[in-house]
Amino acid sequence: MSKTNLILKKNDKVIVLTGKDKGKIGSVLKIDTEKGRAIVEKLNIIKKHSKAGAKGAKGGIVEKESPMPISNLMVICSKCAEPTRVGKRLLEDGSKVRTCKKCGESII
Ligand SMILES: [Zn+2]
């Protein structure tokens, strides 16, 4: 299991710490723990030119999210709405929950 597994989850709100989208906020759509990358909604957009089709159909630009390093992202706590580092807390039943290092609340 990757150590990033608990840090970031699908649908988390994250803020971008570095790069062209620095300071922007989005929801995590997909996580690749093996590569340590995540796709965040409407962030790190790359533009691809699609070829013009036959019979005068216009070529266009297709915008698509590209994966970015998880280390460039910080989770925004759903409780205090602050970007935070994520801690872990072991529950009595042995399961782990993520906690906000700012307010101490668990992050679901
Ligand atoms: Zn918090």
Tab-separated table of C-alpha atoms and ligand atoms in Angstrom:
chain	number	residue	atom	x	y	z
A	1	MET	CA	0.000	0.000	0.000
A	2	SER	CA	1.329	3.380	-0.919
A	3	LYS	CA	1.864	5.833	1.863
A	4	THR	CA	-0.073	8.431	-0.106
A	5	ASN	CA	-3.118	6.235	-0.013
A	6	LEU	CA	-4.563	7.789	3.096
A	7	ILE	CA	-3.472	11.299	2.354
A	8	LEU	CA	-5.610	11.958	-0.647
A	9	LYS	CA	-8.926	10.493	-1.641
A	10	LYS	CA	-11.301	10.853	-4.505
A	11	ASN	CA	-13.611	13.858	-4.144
A	12	ASP	CA	-11.274	15.600	-1.731
A	13	LYS	CA	-11.063	19.338	-2.156
A	14	VAL	CA	-7.473	20.256	-2.745
A	15	ILE	CA	-5.463	23.400	-3.307
A	16	VAL	CA	-2.538	23.493	-5.701
A	17	LEU	CA	0.721	24.496	-4.009
A	18	THR	CA	2.927	25.038	-7.000
A	19	GLY	CA	2.945	25.408	-10.754
A	20	LYS	CA	0.726	27.298	-13.143
A	21	ASP	CA	-2.430	26.540	-11.171
A	22	LYS	CA	-0.945	27.567	-7.845
A	23	GLY	CA	-3.628	28.641	-5.385
A	24	LYS	CA	-6.468	27.115	-7.346
A	25	ILE	CA	-8.919	24.718	-5.776
A	26	GLY	CA	-10.559	21.652	-7.228
A	27	SER	CA	-11.982	18.247	-6.458
A	28	VAL	CA	-9.924	15.127	-6.899
A	29	LEU	CA	-11.317	13.044	-9.728
A	30	LYS	CA	-8.820	10.244	-9.854
A	31	ILE	CA	-5.746	9.127	-7.995
A	32	ASP	CA	-2.854	7.077	-9.251
A	33	THR	CA	-1.090	6.027	-6.064
A	34	GLU	CA	1.567	4.089	-7.919
A	35	LYS	CA	2.707	7.137	-9.818
A	36	GLY	CA	1.867	9.505	-6.987
A	37	ARG	CA	-0.346	11.577	-9.217
A	38	ALA	CA	-3.879	12.848	-9.118
A	39	ILE	CA	-6.303	14.323	-11.593
A	40	VAL	CA	-8.078	17.354	-10.227
A	41	GLU	CA	-11.231	18.723	-11.766
A	42	LYS	CA	-10.547	21.624	-14.158
A	43	LEU	CA	-6.937	21.958	-13.026
A	44	ASN	CA	-3.677	21.357	-14.830
A	45	ILE	CA	-5.568	21.606	-18.080
A	46	ILE	CA	-3.768	20.706	-21.223
A	47	LYS	CA	-5.084	21.783	-24.558
A	48	LYS	CA	-5.071	19.341	-27.365
A	49	HIS	CA	-5.735	20.358	-30.880
A	50	SER	CA	-8.113	18.073	-32.611
A	51	LYS	CA	-7.719	17.757	-36.314
A	52	ALA	CA	-10.176	19.286	-38.675
A	53	GLY	CA	-12.412	16.670	-40.108
A	54	ALA	CA	-13.436	16.180	-43.661
A	55	LYS	CA	-15.966	18.377	-45.418
A	56	GLY	CA	-14.981	21.585	-43.689
A	57	ALA	CA	-15.586	20.465	-40.129
A	58	LYS	CA	-13.657	22.717	-37.836
A	59	GLY	CA	-10.732	21.522	-35.857
A	60	GLY	CA	-10.956	22.478	-32.275
A	61	ILE	CA	-9.147	22.595	-29.034
A	62	VAL	CA	-9.987	19.942	-26.518
A	63	GLU	CA	-9.246	20.712	-22.923
A	64	LYS	CA	-8.388	17.881	-20.641
A	65	GLU	CA	-7.111	17.529	-17.109
A	66	SER	CA	-3.674	16.005	-16.859
A	67	PRO	CA	-2.376	14.288	-13.727
A	68	MET	CA	-0.234	16.254	-11.338
A	69	PRO	CA	1.994	15.143	-8.496
A	70	ILE	CA	0.115	14.557	-5.260
A	71	SER	CA	2.963	16.328	-3.480
A	72	ASN	CA	1.873	19.534	-5.227
A	73	LEU	CA	-1.547	19.317	-3.632
A	74	MET	CA	-2.835	20.019	-0.176
A	75	VAL	CA	-6.150	18.821	1.189
A	76	ILE	CA	-8.639	21.409	2.279
A	77	CYS	CA	-10.323	20.402	5.499
A	78	SER	CA	-14.061	20.006	5.181
A	79	LYS	CA	-14.536	21.262	8.715
A	80	CYS	CA	-12.364	24.351	9.013
A	81	ALA	CA	-11.968	25.013	5.274
A	82	GLU	CA	-8.222	25.520	5.645
A	83	PRO	CA	-5.564	23.823	3.548
A	84	THR	CA	-3.948	21.394	5.909
A	85	ARG	CA	-1.514	18.583	6.293
A	86	VAL	CA	-3.243	15.339	6.994
A	87	GLY	CA	-2.597	13.333	10.102
A	88	LYS	CA	-3.715	9.860	10.944
A	89	ARG	CA	-5.513	8.636	13.943
A	90	LEU	CA	-5.926	5.032	14.886
A	91	LEU	CA	-9.388	4.196	16.094
A	92	GLU	CA	-10.178	1.665	18.779
A	93	ASP	CA	-11.328	-0.834	16.173
A	94	GLY	CA	-7.971	-0.612	14.427
A	95	SER	CA	-9.121	1.427	11.453
A	96	LYS	CA	-7.383	4.640	10.550
A	97	VAL	CA	-8.976	7.979	9.947
A	98	ARG	CA	-7.455	11.097	8.477
A	99	THR	CA	-7.311	14.113	10.674
A	100	CYS	CA	-6.851	17.794	10.014
A	101	LYS	CA	-3.663	19.119	11.573
A	102	LYS	CA	-5.253	22.540	11.866
A	103	CYS	CA	-8.487	21.824	13.724
A	104	GLY	CA	-7.960	18.200	14.722
A	105	GLU	CA	-11.232	17.045	13.220
A	106	SER	CA	-11.342	13.882	11.205
A	107	ILE	CA	-11.501	14.275	7.461
A	108	ILE	CA	-13.932	11.861	5.899
B	1	ZN	ZN	-9.704	21.411	9.892
